[in-house]
PDB file of C-alpha atoms in Angstrom:
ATOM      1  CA  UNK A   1     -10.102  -4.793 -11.280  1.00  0.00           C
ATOM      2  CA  UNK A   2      -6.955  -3.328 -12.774  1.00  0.00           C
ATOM      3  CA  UNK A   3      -3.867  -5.379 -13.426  1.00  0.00           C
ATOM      4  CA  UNK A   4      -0.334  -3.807 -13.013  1.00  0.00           C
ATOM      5  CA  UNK A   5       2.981  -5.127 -14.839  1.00  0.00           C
ATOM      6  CA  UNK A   6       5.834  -3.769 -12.734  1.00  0.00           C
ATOM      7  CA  UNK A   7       9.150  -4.200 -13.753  1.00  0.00           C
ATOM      8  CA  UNK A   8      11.907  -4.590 -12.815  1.00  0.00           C
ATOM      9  CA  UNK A   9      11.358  -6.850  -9.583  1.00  0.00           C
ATOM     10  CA  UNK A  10      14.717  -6.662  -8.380  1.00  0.00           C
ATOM     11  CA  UNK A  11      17.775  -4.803  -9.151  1.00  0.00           C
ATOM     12  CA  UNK A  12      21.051  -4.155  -7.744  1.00  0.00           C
ATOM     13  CA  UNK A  13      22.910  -1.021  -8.572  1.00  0.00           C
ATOM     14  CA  UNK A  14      26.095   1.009  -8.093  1.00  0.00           C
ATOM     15  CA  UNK A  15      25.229   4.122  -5.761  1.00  0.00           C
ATOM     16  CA  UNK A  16      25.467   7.450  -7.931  1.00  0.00           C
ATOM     17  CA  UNK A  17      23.571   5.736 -10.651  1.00  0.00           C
ATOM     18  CA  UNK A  18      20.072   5.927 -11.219  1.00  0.00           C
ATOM     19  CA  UNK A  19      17.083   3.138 -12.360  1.00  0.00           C
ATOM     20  CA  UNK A  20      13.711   3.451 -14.038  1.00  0.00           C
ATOM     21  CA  UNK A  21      11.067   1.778 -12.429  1.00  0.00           C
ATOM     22  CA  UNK A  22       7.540   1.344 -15.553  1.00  0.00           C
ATOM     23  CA  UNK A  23       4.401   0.485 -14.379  1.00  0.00           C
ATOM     24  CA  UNK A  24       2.304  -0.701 -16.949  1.00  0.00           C
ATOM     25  CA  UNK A  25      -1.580  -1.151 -16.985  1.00  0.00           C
ATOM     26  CA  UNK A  26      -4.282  -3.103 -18.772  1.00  0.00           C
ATOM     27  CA  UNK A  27      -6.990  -0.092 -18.183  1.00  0.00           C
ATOM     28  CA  UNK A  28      -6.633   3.704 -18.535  1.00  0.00           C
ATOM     29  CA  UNK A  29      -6.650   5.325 -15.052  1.00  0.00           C
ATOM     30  CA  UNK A  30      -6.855   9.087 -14.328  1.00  0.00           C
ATOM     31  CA  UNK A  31      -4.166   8.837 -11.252  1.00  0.00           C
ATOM     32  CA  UNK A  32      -1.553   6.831 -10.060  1.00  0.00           C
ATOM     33  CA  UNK A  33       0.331   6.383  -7.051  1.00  0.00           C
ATOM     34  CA  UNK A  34       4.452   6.011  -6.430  1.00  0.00           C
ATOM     35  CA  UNK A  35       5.382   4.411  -2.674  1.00  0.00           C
ATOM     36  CA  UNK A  36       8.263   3.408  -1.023  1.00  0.00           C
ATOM     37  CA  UNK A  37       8.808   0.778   1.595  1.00  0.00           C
ATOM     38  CA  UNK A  38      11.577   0.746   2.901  1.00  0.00           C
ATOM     39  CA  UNK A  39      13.380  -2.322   4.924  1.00  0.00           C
ATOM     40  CA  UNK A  40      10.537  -3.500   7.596  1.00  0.00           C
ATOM     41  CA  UNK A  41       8.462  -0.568   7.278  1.00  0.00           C
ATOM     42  CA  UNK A  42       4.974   0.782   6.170  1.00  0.00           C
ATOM     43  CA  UNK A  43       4.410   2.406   2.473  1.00  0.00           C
ATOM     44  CA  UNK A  44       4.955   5.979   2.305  1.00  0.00           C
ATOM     45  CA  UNK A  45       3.405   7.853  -0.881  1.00  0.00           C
ATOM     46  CA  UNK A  46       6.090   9.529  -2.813  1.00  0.00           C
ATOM     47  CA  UNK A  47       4.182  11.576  -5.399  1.00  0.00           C
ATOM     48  CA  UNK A  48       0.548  11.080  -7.389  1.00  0.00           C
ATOM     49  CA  UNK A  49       0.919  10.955 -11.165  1.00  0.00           C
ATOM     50  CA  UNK A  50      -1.890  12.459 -13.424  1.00  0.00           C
ATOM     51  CA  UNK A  51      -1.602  12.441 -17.366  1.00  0.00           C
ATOM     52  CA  UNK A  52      -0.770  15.645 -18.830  1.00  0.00           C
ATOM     53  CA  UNK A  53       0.477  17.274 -15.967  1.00  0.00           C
ATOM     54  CA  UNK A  54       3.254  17.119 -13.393  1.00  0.00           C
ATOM     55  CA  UNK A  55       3.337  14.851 -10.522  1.00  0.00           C
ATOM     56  CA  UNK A  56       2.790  15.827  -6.876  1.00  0.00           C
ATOM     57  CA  UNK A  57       5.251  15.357  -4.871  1.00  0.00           C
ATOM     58  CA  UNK A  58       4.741  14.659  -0.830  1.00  0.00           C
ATOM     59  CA  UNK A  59       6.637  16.208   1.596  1.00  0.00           C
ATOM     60  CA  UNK A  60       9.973  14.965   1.677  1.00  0.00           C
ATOM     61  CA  UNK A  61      10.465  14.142  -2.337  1.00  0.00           C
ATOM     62  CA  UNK A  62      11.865  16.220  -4.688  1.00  0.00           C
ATOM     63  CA  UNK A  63      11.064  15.603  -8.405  1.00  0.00           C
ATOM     64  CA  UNK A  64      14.883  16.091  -9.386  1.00  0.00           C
ATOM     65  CA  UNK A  65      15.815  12.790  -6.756  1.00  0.00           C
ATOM     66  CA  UNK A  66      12.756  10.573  -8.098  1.00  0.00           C
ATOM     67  CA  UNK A  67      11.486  12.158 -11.446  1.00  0.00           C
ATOM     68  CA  UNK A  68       8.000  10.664 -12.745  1.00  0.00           C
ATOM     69  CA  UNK A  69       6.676  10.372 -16.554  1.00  0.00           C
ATOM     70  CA  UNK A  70       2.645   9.983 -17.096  1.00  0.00           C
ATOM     71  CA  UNK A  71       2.957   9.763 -21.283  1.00  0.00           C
ATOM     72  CA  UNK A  72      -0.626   8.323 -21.314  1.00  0.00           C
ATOM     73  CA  UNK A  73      -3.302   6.717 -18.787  1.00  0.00           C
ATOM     74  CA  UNK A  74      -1.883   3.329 -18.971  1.00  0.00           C
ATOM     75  CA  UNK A  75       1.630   3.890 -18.217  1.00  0.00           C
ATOM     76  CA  UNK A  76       3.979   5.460 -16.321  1.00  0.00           C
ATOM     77  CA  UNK A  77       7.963   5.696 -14.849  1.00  0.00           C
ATOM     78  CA  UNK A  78       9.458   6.489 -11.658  1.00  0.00           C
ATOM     79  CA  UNK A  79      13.201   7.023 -11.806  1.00  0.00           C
ATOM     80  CA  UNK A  80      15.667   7.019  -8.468  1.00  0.00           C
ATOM     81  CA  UNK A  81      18.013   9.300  -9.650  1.00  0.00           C
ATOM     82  CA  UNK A  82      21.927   9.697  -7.951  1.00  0.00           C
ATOM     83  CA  UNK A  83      20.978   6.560  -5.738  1.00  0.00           C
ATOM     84  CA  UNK A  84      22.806   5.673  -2.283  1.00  0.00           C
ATOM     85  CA  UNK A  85      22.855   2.662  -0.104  1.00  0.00           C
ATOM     86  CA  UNK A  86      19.483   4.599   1.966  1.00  0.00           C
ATOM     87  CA  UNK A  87      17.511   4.351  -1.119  1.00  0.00           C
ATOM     88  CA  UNK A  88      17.092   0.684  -1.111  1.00  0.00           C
ATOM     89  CA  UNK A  89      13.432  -0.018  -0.835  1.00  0.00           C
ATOM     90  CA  UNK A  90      10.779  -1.924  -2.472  1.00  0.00           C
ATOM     91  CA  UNK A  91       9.000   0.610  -4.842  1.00  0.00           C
ATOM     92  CA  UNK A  92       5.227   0.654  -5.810  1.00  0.00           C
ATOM     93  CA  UNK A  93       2.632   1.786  -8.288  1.00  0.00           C
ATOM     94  CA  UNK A  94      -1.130   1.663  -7.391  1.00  0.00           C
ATOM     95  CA  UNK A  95      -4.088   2.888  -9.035  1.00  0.00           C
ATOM     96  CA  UNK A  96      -7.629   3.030  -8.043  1.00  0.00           C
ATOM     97  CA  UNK A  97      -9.410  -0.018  -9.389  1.00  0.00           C
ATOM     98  CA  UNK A  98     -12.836   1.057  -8.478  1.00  0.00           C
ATOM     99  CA  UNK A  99     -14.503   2.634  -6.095  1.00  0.00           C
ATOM    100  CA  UNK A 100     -15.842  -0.267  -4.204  1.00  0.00           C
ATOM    101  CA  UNK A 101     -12.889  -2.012  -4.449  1.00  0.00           C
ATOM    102  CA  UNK A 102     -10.114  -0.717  -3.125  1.00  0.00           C
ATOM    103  CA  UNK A 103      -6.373   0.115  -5.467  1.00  0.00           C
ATOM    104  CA  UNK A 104      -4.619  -2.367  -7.126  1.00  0.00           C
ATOM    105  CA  UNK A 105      -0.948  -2.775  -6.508  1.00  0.00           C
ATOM    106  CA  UNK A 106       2.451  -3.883  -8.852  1.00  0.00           C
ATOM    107  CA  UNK A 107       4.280  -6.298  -7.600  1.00  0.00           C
ATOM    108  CA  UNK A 108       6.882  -3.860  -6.400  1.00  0.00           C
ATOM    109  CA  UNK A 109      10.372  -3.625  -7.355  1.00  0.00           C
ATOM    110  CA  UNK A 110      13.002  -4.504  -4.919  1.00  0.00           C
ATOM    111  CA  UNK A 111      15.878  -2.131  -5.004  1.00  0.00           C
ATOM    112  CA  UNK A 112      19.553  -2.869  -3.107  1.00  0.00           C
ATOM    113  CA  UNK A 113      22.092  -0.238  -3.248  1.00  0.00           C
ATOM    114  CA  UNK A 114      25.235  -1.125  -3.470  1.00  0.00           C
TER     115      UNK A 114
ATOM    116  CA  UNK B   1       3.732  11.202   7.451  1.00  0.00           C
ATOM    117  CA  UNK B   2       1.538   7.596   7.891  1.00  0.00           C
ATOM    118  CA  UNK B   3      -1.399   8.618  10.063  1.00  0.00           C
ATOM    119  CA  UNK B   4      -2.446   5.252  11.037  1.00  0.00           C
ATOM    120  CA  UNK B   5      -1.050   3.105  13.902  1.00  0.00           C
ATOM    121  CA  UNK B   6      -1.385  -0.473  14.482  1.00  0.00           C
ATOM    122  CA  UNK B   7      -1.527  -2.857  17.053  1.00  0.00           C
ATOM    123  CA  UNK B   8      -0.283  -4.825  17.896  1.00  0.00           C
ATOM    124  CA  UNK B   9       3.040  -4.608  15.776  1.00  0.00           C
ATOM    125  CA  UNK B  10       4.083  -8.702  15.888  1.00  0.00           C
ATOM    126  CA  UNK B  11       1.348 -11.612  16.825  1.00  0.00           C
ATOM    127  CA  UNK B  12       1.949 -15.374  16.512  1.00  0.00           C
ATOM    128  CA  UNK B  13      -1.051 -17.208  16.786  1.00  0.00           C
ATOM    129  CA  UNK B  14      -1.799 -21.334  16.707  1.00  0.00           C
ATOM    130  CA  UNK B  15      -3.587 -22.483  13.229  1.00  0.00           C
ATOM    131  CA  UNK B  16      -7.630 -22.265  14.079  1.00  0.00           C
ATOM    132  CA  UNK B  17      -7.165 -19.590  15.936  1.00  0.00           C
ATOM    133  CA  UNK B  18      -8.933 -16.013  15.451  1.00  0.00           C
ATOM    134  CA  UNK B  19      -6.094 -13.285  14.966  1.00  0.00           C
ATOM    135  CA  UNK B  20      -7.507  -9.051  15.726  1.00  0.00           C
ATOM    136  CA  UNK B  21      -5.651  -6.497  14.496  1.00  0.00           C
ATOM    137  CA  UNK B  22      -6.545  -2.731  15.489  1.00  0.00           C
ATOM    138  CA  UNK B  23      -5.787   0.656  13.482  1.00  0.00           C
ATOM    139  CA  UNK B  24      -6.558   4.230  14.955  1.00  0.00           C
ATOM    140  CA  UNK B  25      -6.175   6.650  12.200  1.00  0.00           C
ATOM    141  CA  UNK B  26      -6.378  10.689  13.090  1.00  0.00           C
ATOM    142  CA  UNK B  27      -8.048  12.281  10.101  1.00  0.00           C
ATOM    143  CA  UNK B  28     -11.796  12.270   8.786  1.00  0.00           C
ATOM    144  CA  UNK B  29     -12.500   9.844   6.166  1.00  0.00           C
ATOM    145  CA  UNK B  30     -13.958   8.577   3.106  1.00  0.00           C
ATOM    146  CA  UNK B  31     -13.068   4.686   3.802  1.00  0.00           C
ATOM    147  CA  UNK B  32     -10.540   2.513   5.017  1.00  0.00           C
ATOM    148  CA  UNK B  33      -9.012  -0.522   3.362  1.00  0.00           C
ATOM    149  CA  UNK B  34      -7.304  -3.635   4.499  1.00  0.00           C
ATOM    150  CA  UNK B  35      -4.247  -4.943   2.583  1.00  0.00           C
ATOM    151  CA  UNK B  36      -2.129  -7.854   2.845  1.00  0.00           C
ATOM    152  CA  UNK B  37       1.337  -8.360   1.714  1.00  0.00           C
ATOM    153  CA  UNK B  38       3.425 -11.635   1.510  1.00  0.00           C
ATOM    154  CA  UNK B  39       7.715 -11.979   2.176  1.00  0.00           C
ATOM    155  CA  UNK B  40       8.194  -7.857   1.128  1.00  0.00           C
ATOM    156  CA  UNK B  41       6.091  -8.135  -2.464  1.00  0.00           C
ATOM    157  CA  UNK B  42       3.127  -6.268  -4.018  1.00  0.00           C
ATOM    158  CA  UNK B  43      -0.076  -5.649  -1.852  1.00  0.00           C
ATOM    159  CA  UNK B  44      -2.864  -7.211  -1.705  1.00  0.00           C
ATOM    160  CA  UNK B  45      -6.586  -5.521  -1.099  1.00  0.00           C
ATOM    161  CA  UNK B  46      -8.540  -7.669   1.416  1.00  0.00           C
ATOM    162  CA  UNK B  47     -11.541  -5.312   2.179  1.00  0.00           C
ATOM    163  CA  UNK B  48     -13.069  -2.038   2.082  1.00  0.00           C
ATOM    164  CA  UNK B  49     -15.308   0.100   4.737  1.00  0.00           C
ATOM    165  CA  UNK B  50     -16.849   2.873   4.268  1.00  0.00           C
ATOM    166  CA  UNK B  51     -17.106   5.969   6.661  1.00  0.00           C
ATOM    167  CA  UNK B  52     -20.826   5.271   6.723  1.00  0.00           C
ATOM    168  CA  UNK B  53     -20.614   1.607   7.322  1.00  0.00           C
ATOM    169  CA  UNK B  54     -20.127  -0.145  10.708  1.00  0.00           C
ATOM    170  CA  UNK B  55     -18.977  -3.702  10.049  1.00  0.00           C
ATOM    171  CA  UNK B  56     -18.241  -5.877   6.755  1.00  0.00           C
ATOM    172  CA  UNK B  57     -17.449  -9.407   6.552  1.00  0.00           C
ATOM    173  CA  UNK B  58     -15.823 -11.199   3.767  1.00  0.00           C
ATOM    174  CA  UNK B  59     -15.144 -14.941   3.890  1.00  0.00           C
ATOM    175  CA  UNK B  60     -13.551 -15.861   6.996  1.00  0.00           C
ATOM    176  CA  UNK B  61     -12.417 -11.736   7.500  1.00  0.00           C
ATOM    177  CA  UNK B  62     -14.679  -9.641   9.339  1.00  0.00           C
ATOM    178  CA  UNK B  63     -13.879  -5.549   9.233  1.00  0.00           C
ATOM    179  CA  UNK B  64     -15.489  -3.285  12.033  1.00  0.00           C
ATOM    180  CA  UNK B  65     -15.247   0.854  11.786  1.00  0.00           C
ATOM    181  CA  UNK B  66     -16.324   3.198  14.867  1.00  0.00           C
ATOM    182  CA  UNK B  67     -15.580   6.508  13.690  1.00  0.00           C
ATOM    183  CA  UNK B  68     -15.985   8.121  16.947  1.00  0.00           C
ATOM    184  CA  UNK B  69     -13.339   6.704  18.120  1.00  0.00           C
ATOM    185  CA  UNK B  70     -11.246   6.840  14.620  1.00  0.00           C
ATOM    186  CA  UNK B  71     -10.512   2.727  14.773  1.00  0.00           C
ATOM    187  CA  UNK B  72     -10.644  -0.675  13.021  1.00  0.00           C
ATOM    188  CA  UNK B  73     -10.150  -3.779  13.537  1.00  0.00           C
ATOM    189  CA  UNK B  74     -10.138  -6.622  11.001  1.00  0.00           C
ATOM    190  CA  UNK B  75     -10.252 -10.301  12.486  1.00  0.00           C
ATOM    191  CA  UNK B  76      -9.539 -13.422  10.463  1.00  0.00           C
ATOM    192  CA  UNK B  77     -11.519 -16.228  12.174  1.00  0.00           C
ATOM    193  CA  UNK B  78     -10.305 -20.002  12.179  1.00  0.00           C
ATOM    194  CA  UNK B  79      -6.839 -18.611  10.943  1.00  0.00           C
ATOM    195  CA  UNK B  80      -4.045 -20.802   8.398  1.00  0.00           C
ATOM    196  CA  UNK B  81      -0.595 -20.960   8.078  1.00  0.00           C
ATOM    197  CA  UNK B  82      -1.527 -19.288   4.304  1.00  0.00           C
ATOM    198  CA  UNK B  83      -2.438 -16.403   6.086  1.00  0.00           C
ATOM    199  CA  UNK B  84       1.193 -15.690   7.499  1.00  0.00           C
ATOM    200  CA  UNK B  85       2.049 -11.882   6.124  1.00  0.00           C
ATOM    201  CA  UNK B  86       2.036  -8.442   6.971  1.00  0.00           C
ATOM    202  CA  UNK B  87      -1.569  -6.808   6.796  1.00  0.00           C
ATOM    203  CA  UNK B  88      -1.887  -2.546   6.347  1.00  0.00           C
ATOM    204  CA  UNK B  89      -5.079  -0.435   7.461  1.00  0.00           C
ATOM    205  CA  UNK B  90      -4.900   2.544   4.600  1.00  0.00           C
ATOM    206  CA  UNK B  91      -7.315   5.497   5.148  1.00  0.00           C
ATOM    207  CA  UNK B  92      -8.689   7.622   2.053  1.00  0.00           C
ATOM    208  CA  UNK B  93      -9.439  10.992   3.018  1.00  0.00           C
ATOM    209  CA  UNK B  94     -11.957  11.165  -0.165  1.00  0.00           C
ATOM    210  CA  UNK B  95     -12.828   8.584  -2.946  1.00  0.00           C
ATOM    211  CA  UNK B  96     -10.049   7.908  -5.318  1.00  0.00           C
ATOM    212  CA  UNK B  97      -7.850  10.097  -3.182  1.00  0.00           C
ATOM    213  CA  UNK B  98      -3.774   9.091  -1.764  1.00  0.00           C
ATOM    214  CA  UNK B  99      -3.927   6.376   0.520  1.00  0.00           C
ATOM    215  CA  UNK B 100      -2.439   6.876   4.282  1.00  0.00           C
ATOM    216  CA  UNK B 101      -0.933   3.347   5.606  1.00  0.00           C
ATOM    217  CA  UNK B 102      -0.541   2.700   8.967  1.00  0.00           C
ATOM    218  CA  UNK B 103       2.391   0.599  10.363  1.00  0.00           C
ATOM    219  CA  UNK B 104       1.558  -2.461   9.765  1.00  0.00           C
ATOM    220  CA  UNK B 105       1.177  -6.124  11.947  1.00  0.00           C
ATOM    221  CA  UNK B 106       3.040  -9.119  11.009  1.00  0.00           C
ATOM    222  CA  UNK B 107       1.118 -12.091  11.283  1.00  0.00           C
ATOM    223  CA  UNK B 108       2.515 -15.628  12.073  1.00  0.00           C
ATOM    224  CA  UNK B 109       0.227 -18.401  11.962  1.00  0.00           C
ATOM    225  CA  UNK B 110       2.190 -21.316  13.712  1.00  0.00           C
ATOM    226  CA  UNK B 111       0.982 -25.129  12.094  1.00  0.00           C
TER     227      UNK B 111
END
């Protein structure tokens, strides 16, 4: 199956700034997958990246508040723009590894707000 | 919005014991997956059903699907303190398509 470099794993930032999140992986993948989990909850999806064309964005996510980047099918950046204390959540990328398997996960990057 | 619901939502169980977590999900589907995640870091998949299949085992895990009824359980016979985490039921509404996590039980496997 797919392996995922996320990074970073942690941060701490200044609310009203903003962070890039890179997912990196070691296969080329048509979609992948941006979640949040926030404190003691489940994942919700934030928006599905495809190469070469814009992300979609669930209900509730705007592409100005968490812009995405798909430059190829191995990589790809979610940014928390103008961040506040509420945004502090662990982030994830997934892809599909196959279709027996199941999706592969990043680590997840752990985001305080400060 | 997360479709699927879990029960229960906390169980603390005695090492050797059999733990059973449920997940009613709303929506047709393609399969459903079981993840586990350890301490708030990345997921990891345990097991896959199809919509076509009734029961799966893998190692000590055992998966069931009734689609009539839009449930799952997964069980984890002759349970460790290793397993100790948070396990997800995710739903895929086609294959390859956005996953749909329900809420989630935390495990504790007492030594």
């Amino acid at each position: 199956s797919a392996v995922i470099s996320q990074k970073p794993s942690r941060d701490i930032c200044q609310r009203g700034t903003s962070l890039t999140i890179q997912c990196q992986v070691d296969s080329q993948v048509t979609m992948m997958f941006w979640y949040r989990q926030q404190p003691g909850q489940s994942l919700t999806l934030i928006a599905t990246a495809n190469q070469g064309s814009e992300a979609t964005y669930e209900s509730g996510f705007v592409i100005d508040k968490f812009p995405i980047s798909r430059p190829n099918l191995t990589f790809s950046t979610l940014t928390v723009s103008n961040m506040s204390p509420e945004d502090s959540s662990i982030y994830l990328c997934s892809v599909e590894a196959t279709h027996l398997y199941g999706y592969t996960f990043g680590s997840g990057t752990r985001l305080t707000v400060v | 919005s997360q479709q699927g619901e879990e029960d229960p939502q906390a169980l603390s169980i005695q090492e050797g014991e059999n733990a059973t977590m449920n997940c009613s999900y709303k929506t047709s589907i393609n399969n459903l997956q079981w993840y586990r995640q350890n301490s708030g870091r990345g997921l990891v998949h345990l097991i896959l059903i199809r919509s076509n299949e009734r029961e799966k085992h893998s190692g000590r895990l055992r998966v069931t699907l009734d689609t009539s009824k839009k449930s799952s359980s997964l069980l984890i016979t002759a349970s460790r303190a290793a397993d100790t985490a948070s396990y997800f039921c995710a739903t895929a509404e086609t294959s390859g398509s956005r996953l749909t996590f329900g809420e989630g039980t935390q495990l504790t496997v007492n030594p």
